mmCIF file of C-alpha atoms in Angstrom:
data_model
loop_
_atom_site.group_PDB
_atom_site.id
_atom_site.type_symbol
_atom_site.label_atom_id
_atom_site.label_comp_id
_atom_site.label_asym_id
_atom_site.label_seq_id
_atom_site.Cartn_x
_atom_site.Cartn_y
_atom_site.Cartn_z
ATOM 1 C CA UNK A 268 116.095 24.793 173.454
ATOM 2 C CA UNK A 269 112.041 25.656 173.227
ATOM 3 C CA UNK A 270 109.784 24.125 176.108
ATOM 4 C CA UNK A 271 108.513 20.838 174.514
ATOM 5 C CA UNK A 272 105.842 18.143 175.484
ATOM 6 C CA UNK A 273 107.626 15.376 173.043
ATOM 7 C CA UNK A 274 108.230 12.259 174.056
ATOM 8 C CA UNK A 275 106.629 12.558 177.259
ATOM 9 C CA UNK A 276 103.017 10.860 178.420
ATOM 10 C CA UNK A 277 100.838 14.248 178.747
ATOM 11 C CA UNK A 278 97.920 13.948 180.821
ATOM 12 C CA UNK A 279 95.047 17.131 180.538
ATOM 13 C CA UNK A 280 92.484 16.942 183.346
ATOM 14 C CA UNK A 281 90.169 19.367 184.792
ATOM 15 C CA UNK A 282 90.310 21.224 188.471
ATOM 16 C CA UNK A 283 87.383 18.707 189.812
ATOM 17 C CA UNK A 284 88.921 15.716 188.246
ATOM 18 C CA UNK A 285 92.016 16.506 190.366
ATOM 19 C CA UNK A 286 90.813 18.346 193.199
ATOM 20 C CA UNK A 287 87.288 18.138 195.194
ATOM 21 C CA UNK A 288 85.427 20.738 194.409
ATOM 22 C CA UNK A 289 81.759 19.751 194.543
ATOM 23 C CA UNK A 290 81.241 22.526 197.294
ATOM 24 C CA UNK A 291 82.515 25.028 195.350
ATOM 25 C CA UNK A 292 80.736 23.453 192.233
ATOM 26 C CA UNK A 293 77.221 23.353 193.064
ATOM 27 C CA UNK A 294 77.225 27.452 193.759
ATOM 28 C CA UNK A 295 78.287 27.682 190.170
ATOM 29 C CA UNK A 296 75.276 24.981 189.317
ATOM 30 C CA UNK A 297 73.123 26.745 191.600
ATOM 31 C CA UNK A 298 73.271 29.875 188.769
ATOM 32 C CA UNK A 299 75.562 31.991 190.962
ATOM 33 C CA UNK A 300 79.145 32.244 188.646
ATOM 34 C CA UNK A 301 80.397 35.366 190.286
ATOM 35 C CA UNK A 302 79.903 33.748 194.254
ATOM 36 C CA UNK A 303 81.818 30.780 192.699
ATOM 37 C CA UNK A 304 84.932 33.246 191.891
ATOM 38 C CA UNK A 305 83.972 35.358 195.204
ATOM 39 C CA UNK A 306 84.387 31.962 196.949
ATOM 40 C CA UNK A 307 87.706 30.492 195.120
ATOM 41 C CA UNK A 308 89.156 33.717 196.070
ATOM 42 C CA UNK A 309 88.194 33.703 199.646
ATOM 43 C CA UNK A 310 89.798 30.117 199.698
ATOM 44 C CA UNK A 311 92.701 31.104 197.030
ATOM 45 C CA UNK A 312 95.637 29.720 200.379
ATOM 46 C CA UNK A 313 93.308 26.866 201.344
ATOM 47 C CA UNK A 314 94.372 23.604 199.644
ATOM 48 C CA UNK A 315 91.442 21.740 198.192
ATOM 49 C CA UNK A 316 91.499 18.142 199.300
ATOM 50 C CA UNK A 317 91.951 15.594 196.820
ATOM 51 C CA UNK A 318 89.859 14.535 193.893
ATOM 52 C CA UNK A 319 89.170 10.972 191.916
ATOM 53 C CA UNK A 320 91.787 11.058 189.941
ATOM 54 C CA UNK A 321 94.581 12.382 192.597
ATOM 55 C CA UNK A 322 95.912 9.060 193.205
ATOM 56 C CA UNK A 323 96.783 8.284 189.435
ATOM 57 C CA UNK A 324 98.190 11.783 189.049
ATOM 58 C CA UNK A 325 100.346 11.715 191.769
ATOM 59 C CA UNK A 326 101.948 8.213 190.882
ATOM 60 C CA UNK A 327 102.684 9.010 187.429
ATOM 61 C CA UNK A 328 104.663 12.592 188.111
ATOM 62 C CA UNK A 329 106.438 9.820 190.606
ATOM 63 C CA UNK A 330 107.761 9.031 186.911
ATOM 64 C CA UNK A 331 109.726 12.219 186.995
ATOM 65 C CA UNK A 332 111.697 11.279 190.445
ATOM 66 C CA UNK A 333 114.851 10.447 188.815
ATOM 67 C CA UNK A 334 115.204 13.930 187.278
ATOM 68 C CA UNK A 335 114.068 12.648 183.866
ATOM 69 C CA UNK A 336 110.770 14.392 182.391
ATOM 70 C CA UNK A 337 108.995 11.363 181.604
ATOM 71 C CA UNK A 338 105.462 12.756 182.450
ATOM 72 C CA UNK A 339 103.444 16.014 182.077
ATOM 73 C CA UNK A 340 100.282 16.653 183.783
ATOM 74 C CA UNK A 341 98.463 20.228 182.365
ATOM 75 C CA UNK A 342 95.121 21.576 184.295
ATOM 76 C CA UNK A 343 92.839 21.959 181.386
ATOM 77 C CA UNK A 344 89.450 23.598 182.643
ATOM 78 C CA UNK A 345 86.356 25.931 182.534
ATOM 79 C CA UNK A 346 87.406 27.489 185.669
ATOM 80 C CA UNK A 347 88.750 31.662 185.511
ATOM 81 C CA UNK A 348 92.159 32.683 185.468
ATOM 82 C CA UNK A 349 91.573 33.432 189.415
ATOM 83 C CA UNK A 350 89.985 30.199 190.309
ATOM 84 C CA UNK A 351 93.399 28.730 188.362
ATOM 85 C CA UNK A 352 95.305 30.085 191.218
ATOM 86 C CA UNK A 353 94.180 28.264 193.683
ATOM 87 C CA UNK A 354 94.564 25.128 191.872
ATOM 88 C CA UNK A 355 98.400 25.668 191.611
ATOM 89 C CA UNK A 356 98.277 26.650 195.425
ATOM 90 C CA UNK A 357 96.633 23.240 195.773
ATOM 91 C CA UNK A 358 98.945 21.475 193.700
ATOM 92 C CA UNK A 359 101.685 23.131 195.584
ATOM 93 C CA UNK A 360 100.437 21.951 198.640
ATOM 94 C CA UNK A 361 100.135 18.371 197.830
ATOM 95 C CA UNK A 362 103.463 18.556 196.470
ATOM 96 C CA UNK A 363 102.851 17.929 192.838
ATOM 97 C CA UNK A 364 104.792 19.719 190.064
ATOM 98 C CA UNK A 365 101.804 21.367 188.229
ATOM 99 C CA UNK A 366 103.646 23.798 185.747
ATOM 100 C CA UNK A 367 100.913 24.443 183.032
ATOM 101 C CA UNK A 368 97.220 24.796 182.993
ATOM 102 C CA UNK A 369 94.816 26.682 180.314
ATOM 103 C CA UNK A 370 91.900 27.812 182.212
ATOM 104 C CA UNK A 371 88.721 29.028 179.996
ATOM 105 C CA UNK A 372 86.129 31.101 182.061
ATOM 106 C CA UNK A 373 83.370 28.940 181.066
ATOM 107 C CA UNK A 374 84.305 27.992 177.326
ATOM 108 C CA UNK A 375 84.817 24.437 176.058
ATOM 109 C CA UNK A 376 88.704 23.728 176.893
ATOM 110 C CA UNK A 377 88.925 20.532 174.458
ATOM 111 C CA UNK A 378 90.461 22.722 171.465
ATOM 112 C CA UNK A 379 93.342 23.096 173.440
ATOM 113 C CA UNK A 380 93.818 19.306 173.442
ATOM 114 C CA UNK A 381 95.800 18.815 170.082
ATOM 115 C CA UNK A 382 98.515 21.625 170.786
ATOM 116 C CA UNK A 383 99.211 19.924 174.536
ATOM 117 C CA UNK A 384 99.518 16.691 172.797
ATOM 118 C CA UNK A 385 97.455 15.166 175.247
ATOM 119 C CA UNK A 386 98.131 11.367 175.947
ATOM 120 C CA UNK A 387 94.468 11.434 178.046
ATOM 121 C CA UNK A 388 91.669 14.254 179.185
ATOM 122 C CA UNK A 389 90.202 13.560 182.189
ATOM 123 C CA UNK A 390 86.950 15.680 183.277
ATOM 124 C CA UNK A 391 83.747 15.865 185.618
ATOM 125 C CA UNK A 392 82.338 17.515 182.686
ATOM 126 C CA UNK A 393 80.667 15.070 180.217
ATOM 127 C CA UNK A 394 80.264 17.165 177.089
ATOM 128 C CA UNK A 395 83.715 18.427 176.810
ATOM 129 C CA UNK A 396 84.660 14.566 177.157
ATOM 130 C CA UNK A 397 82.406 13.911 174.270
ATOM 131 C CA UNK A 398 83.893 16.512 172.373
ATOM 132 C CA UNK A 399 86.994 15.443 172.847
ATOM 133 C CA UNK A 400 86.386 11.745 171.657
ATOM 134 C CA UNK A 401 84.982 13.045 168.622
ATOM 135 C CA UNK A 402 88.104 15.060 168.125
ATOM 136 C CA UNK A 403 90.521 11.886 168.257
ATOM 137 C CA UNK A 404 91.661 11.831 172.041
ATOM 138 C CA UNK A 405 91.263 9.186 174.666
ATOM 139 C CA UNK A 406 89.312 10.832 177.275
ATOM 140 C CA UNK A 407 86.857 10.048 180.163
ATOM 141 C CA UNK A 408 83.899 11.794 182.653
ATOM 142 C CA UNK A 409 85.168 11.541 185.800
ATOM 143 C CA UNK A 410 82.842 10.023 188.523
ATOM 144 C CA UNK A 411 83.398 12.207 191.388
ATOM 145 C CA UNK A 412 81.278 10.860 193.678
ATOM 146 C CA UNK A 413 83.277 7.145 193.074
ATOM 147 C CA UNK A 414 85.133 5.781 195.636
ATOM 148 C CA UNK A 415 89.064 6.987 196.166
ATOM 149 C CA UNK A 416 92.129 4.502 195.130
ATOM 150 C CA UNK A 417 93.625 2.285 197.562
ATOM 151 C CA UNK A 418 96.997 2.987 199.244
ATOM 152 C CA UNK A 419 98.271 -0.324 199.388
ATOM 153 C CA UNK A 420 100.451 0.204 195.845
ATOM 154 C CA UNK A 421 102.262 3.526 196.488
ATOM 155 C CA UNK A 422 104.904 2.463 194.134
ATOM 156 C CA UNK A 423 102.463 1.356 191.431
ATOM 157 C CA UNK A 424 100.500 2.768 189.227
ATOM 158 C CA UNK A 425 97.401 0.730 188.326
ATOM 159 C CA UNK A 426 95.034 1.429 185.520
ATOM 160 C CA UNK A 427 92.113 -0.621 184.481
ATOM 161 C CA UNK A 428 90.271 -0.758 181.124
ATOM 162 C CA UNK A 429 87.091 -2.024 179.808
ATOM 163 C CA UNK A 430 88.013 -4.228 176.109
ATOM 164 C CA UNK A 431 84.764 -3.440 173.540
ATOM 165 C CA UNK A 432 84.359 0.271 172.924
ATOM 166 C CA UNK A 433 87.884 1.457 175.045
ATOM 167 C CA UNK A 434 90.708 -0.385 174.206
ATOM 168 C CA UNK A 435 89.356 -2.251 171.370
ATOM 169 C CA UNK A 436 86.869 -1.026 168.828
ATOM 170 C CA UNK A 437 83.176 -1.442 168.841
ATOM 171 C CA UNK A 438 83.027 -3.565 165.948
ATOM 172 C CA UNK A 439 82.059 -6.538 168.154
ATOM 173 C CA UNK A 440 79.472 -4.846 170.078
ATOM 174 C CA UNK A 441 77.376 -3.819 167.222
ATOM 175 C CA UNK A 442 77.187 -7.762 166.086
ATOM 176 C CA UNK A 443 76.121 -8.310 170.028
ATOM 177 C CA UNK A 444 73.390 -5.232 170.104
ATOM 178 C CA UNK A 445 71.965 -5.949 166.257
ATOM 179 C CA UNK A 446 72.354 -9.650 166.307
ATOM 180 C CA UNK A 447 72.627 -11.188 170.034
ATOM 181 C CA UNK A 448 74.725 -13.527 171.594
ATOM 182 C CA UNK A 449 74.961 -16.489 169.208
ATOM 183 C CA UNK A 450 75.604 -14.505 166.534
ATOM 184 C CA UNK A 451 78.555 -12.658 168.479
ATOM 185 C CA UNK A 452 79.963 -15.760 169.941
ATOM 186 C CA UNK A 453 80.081 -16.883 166.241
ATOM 187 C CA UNK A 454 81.544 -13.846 164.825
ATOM 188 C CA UNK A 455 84.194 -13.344 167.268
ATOM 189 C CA UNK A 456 85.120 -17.399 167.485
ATOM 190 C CA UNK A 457 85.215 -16.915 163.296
ATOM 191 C CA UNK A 458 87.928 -13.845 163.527
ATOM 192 C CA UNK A 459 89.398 -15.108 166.597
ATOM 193 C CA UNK A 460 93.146 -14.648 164.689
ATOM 194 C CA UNK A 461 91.942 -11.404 162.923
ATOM 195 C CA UNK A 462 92.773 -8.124 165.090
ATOM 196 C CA UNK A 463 90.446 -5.625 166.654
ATOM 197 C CA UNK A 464 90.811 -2.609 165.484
ATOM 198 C CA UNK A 465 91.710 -0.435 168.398
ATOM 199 C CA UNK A 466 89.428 1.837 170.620
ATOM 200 C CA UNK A 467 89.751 4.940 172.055
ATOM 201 C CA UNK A 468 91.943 4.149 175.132
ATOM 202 C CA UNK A 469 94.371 2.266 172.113
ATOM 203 C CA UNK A 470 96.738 5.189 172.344
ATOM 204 C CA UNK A 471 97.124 5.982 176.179
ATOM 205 C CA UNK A 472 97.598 2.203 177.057
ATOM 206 C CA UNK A 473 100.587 2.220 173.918
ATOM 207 C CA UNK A 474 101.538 5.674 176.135
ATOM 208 C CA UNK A 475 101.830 3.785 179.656
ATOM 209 C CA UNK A 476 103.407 0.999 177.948
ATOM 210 C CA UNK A 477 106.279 2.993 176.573
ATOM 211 C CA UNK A 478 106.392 5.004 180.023
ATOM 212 C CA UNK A 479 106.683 1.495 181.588
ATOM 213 C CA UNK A 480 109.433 0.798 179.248
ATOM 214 C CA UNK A 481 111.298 3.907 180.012
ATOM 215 C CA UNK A 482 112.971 2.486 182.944
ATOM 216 C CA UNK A 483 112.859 4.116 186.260
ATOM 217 C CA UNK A 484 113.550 1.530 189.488
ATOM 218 C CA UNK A 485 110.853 2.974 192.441
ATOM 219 C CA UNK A 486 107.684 3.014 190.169
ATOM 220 C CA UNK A 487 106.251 0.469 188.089
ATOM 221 C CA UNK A 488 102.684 0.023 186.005
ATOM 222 C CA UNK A 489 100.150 -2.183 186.073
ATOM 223 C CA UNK A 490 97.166 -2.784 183.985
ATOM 224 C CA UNK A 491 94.345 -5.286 183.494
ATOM 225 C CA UNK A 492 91.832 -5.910 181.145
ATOM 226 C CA UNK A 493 88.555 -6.121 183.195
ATOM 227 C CA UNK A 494 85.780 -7.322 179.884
ATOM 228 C CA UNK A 495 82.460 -8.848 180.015
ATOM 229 C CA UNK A 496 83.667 -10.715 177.612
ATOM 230 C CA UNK A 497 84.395 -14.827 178.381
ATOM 231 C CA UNK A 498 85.248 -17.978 176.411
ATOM 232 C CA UNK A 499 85.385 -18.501 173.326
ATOM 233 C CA UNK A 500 85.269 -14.536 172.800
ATOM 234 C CA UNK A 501 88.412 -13.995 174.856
ATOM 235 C CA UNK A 502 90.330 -15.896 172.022
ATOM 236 C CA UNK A 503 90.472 -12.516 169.894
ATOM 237 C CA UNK A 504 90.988 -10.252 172.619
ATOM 238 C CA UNK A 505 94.568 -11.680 173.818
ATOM 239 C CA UNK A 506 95.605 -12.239 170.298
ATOM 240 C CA UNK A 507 94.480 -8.483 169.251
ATOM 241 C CA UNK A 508 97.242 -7.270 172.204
ATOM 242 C CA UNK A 509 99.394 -9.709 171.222
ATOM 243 C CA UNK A 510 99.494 -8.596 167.725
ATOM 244 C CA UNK A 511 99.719 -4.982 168.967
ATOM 245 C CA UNK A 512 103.250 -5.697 170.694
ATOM 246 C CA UNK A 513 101.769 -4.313 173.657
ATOM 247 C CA UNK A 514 100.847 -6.492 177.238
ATOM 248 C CA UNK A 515 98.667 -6.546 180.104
ATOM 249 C CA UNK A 516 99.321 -7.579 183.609
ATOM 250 C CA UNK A 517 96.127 -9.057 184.471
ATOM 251 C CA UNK A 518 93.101 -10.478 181.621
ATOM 252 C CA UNK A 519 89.178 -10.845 183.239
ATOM 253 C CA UNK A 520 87.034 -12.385 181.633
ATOM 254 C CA UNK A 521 84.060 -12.339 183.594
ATOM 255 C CA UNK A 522 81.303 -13.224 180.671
ATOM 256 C CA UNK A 523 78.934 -10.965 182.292
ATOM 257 C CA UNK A 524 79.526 -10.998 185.925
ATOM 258 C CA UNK A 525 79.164 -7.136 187.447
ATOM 259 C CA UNK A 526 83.131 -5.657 187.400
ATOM 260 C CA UNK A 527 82.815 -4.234 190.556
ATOM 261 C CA UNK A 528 84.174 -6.458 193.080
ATOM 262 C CA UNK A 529 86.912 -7.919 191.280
ATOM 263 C CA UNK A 530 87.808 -4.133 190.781
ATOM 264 C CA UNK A 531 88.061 -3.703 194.661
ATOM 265 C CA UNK A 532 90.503 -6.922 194.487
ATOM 266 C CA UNK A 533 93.011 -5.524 191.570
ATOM 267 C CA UNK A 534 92.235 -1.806 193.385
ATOM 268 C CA UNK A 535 93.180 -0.040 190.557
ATOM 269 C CA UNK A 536 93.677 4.066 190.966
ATOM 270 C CA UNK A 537 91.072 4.451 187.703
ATOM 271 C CA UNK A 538 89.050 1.843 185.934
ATOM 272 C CA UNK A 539 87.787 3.086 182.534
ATOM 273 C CA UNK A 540 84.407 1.791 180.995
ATOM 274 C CA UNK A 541 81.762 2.851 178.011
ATOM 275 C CA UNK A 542 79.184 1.634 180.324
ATOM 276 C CA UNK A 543 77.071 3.660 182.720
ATOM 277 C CA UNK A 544 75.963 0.901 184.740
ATOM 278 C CA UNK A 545 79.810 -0.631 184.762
ATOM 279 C CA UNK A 546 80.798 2.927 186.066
ATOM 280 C CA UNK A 547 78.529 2.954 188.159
ATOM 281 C CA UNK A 548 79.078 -0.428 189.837
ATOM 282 C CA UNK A 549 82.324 -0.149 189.783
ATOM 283 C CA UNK A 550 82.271 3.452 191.578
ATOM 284 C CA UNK A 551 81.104 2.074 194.560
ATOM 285 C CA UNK A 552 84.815 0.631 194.678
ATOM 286 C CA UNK A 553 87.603 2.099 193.044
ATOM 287 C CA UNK A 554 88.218 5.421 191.044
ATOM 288 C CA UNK A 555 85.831 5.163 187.823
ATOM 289 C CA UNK A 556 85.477 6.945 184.615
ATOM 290 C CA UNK A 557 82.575 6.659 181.328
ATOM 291 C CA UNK A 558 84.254 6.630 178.029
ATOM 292 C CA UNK A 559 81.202 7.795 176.200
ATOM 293 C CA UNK A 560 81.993 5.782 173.156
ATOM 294 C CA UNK A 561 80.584 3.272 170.581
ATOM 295 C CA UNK A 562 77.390 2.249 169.723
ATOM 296 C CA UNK A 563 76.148 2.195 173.430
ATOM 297 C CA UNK A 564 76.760 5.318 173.877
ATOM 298 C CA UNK A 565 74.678 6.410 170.545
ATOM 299 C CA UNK A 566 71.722 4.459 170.907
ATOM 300 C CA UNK A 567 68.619 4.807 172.849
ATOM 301 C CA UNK A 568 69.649 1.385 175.208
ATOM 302 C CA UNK A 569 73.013 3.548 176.170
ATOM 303 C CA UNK A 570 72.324 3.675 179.783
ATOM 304 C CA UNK A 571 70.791 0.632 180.108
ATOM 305 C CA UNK A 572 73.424 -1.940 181.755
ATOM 306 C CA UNK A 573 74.149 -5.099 179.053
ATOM 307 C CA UNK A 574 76.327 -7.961 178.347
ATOM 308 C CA UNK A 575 74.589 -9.969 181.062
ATOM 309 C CA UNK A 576 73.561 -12.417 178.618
ATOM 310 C CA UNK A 577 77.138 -13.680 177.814
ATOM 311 C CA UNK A 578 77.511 -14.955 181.231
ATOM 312 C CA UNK A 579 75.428 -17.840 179.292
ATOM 313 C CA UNK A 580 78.545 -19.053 177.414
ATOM 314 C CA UNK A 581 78.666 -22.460 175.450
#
């Protein structure tokens, strides 16, 4: 039978979401492309130490233990064809089963995206990730200088998610940024039994949940909701994933309190967010990525922390 990516979660991520590469990186930034490949191939048999998003890469190929192909993790990146070798050699290294990668010299790799089926596109490079939101796909910048996951849960993977704007829709933030925080108390307390509709990060959280349901005995998931939402608004937020068939381990509802600390607690291996100043908080902790979506991330206000306000709940 043909190679096929079917039925399994794929994840697409870039060389510096995986590896760390700033070193190597800020030659390239510095205007210097050919000492960047002179360099990679100087260092083509030296492993590059491990990036932000190791940890959640490494637990989910863990998936694949039993012999089963449950998982598929593809190198999608601007690097050059040469540079792409020693990211295998790294990936051989730190003994994960990297089999496919599409490497770009320089060229937007979020095209590719649709024919790998990707599940999630992880990248320290912010415009392809915009790019490949508009296209359809759940995908997030990598903070690189964030803080590395935990090793406390090496039989767990744990994923956290932001509600308005990633998992959910922003239709509830635009009533919040046009209209304040009566007017989306009342809005959301009115719908509380109507569904979101779903965000971004809808699809790869349906993804985990059917990998979770899959069935293998040494690894498990577990995700939480981490929202600046709080009572009443958290009403429409359970029953949306209720009415989606689809559960969380852990709900906070923090009505504006900063994420970052009660991240270090639940010590997730990534924490997705539209927010810059959530992502940023919250790098100073755990693994962090910006989901540059919804109407913070269109507007003028976009990198201006908000929500604050709610903490003010009737």
């Amino acid at each position: 039978m043909p190679a096929s990516l079917d039925d399994k979660l794929v994840v697409a991520i870039s060389s510096r979401a995986l590896f760390d590469l700033e070193e190597e990186n800020r030659i390239f930034d510095a205007g210097d492309p050919e000492g960047y490949m002179r360099l990679q191939l100087e260092r083509l048999d030296v492993p590059a130490r491990p990036g932000i998003a190791h940890s959640m890469v490494r637990k989910l190929l863990r998936f694949n233990e039993d012999g089963a192909e449950r998982v598929e993790v593809v190198i999608l990146s601007r690097n050059d064809p040469v540079s792409g070798m020693r990211i295998f050699n790294s990936g051989a290294a730190a003994a994960l089963r990297l089999e496919r990668g599409v490497f770009t010299q320089g060229r937007p790799p979020f095209g590719y995206l649709r024919p790998l089926q990707a599940d999630i596109f992880l990248s320290a490079n912010a415009q392809d990730v915009r790019e490949a939101l508009a296209a359809g796909f759940p995908a997030a910048h990598v903070m690189v200088d964030a803080a590395p996951a935990g090793d406390r849960y090496p039989d767990e993977v744990r994923i956290a998610f932001d509600g308005d704007a990633v998992l959910f829709s922003d239709e509830a933030e635009r009533v919040f940024q046009k209209k304040g925080l009566a007017a989306f108390q009342r809005h959301e307390s009115s719908k509380a039994d109507q569904p979101l509709p779903g965000g971004p990060f809808k699809p790869f959280l349906a993804a985990l949940h059917r990998l979770q349901q899959s069935g293998t005995p040494h690894m498990r998931i577990r995700t939480a909701l981490v929202t600046a939402r709080g009572a009443p608004a958290h009403r429409r937020a359970i029953q949306t994933l209720m009415q989606w068939n689809i559960r969380v381990d852990e709900a906070m509802f923090l009505g504006g309190l900063p994420k970052g600390e009660f991240l270090r607690e639940f010590e997730p291996d990534f924490f997705f967010d539209d927010q810059t100043g959530h992502v940023a908080h919250a790098a100073r902790h755990v693994p962090a990525g910006h989901v540059a979506a919804g109407v913070t991330n269109s507007a003028p206000e976009a990198e201006t922390p908000r929500r604050r306000a709610r903490s003010k709940n009737p």
